PDB file of C-alpha atoms in Angstrom:
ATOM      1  CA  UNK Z   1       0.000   0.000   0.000  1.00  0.00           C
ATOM      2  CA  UNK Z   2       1.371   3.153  -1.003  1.00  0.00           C
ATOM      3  CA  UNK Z   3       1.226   6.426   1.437  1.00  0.00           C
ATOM      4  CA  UNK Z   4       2.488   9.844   1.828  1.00  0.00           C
ATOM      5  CA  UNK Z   5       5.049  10.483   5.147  1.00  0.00           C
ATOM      6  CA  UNK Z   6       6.504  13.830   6.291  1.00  0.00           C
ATOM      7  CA  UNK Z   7       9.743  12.817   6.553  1.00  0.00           C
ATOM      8  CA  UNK Z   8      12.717  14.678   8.371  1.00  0.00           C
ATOM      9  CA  UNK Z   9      15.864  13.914   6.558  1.00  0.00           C
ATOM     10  CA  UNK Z  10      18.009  16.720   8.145  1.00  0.00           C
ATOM     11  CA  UNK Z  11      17.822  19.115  11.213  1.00  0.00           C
ATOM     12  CA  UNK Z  12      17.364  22.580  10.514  1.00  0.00           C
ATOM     13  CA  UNK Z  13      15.621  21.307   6.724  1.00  0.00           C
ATOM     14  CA  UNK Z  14      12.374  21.666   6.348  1.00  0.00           C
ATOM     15  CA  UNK Z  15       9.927  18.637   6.529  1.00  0.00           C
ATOM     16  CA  UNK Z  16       9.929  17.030   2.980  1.00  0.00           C
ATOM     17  CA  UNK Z  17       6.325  14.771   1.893  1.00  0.00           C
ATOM     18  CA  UNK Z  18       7.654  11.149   0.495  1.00  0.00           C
ATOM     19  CA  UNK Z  19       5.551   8.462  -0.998  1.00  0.00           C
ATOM     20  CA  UNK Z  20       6.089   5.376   0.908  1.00  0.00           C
ATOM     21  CA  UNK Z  21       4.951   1.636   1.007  1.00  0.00           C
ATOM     22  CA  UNK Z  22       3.381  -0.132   3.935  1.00  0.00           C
ATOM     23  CA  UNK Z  23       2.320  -3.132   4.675  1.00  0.00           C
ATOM     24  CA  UNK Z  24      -2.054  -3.401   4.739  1.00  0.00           C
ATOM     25  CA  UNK Z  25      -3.534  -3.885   8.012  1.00  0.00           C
ATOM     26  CA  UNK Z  26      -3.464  -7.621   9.105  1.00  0.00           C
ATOM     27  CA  UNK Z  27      -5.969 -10.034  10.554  1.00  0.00           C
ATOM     28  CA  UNK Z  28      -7.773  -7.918  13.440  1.00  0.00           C
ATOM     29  CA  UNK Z  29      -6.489  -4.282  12.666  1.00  0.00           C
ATOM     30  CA  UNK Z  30      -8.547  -1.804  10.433  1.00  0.00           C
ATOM     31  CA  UNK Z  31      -7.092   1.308   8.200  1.00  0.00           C
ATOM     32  CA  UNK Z  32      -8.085   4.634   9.100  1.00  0.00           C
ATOM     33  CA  UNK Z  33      -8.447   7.170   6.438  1.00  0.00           C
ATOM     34  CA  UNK Z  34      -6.639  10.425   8.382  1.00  0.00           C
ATOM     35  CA  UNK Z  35      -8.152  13.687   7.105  1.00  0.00           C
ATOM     36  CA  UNK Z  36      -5.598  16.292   8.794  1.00  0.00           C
ATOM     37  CA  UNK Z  37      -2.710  15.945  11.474  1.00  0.00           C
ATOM     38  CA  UNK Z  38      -0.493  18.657  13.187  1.00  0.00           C
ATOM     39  CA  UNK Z  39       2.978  18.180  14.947  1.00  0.00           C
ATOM     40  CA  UNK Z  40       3.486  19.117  18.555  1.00  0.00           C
ATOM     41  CA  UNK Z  41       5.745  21.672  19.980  1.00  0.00           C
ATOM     42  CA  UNK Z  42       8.211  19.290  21.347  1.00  0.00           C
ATOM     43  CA  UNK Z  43       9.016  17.476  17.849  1.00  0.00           C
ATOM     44  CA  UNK Z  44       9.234  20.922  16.064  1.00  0.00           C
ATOM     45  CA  UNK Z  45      11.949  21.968  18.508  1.00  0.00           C
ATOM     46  CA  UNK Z  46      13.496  18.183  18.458  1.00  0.00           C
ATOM     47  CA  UNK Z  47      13.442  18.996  14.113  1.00  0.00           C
ATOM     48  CA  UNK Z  48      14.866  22.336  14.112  1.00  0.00           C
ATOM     49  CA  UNK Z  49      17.911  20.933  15.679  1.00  0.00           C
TER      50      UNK Z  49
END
């Protein structure tokens, strides 16, 4: 299954959107359609380096 991921390659860099592959969900999970999504605080400092 392909997805999108914002991916930090480098501190300091912005945050860059890849296409990536997962797996599907498995026996007993579900997938979950995400409409929007924020990053805290605490990982923005951790990404700014």
């Amino acid at each position: 299954m392909k997805t999108r991921a914002a991916v930090a390659f480098e501190a300091g860099k912005p945050l860059e959107i890849v296409e990536v592959d997962l797996e599907g969900p498995k026996a007993g999970e579900v997938l979950v359609e995400i409409k929007a999504t924020g990053i805290c605080h605490t990982d923005e400092f951790t990404r700014s380096g």
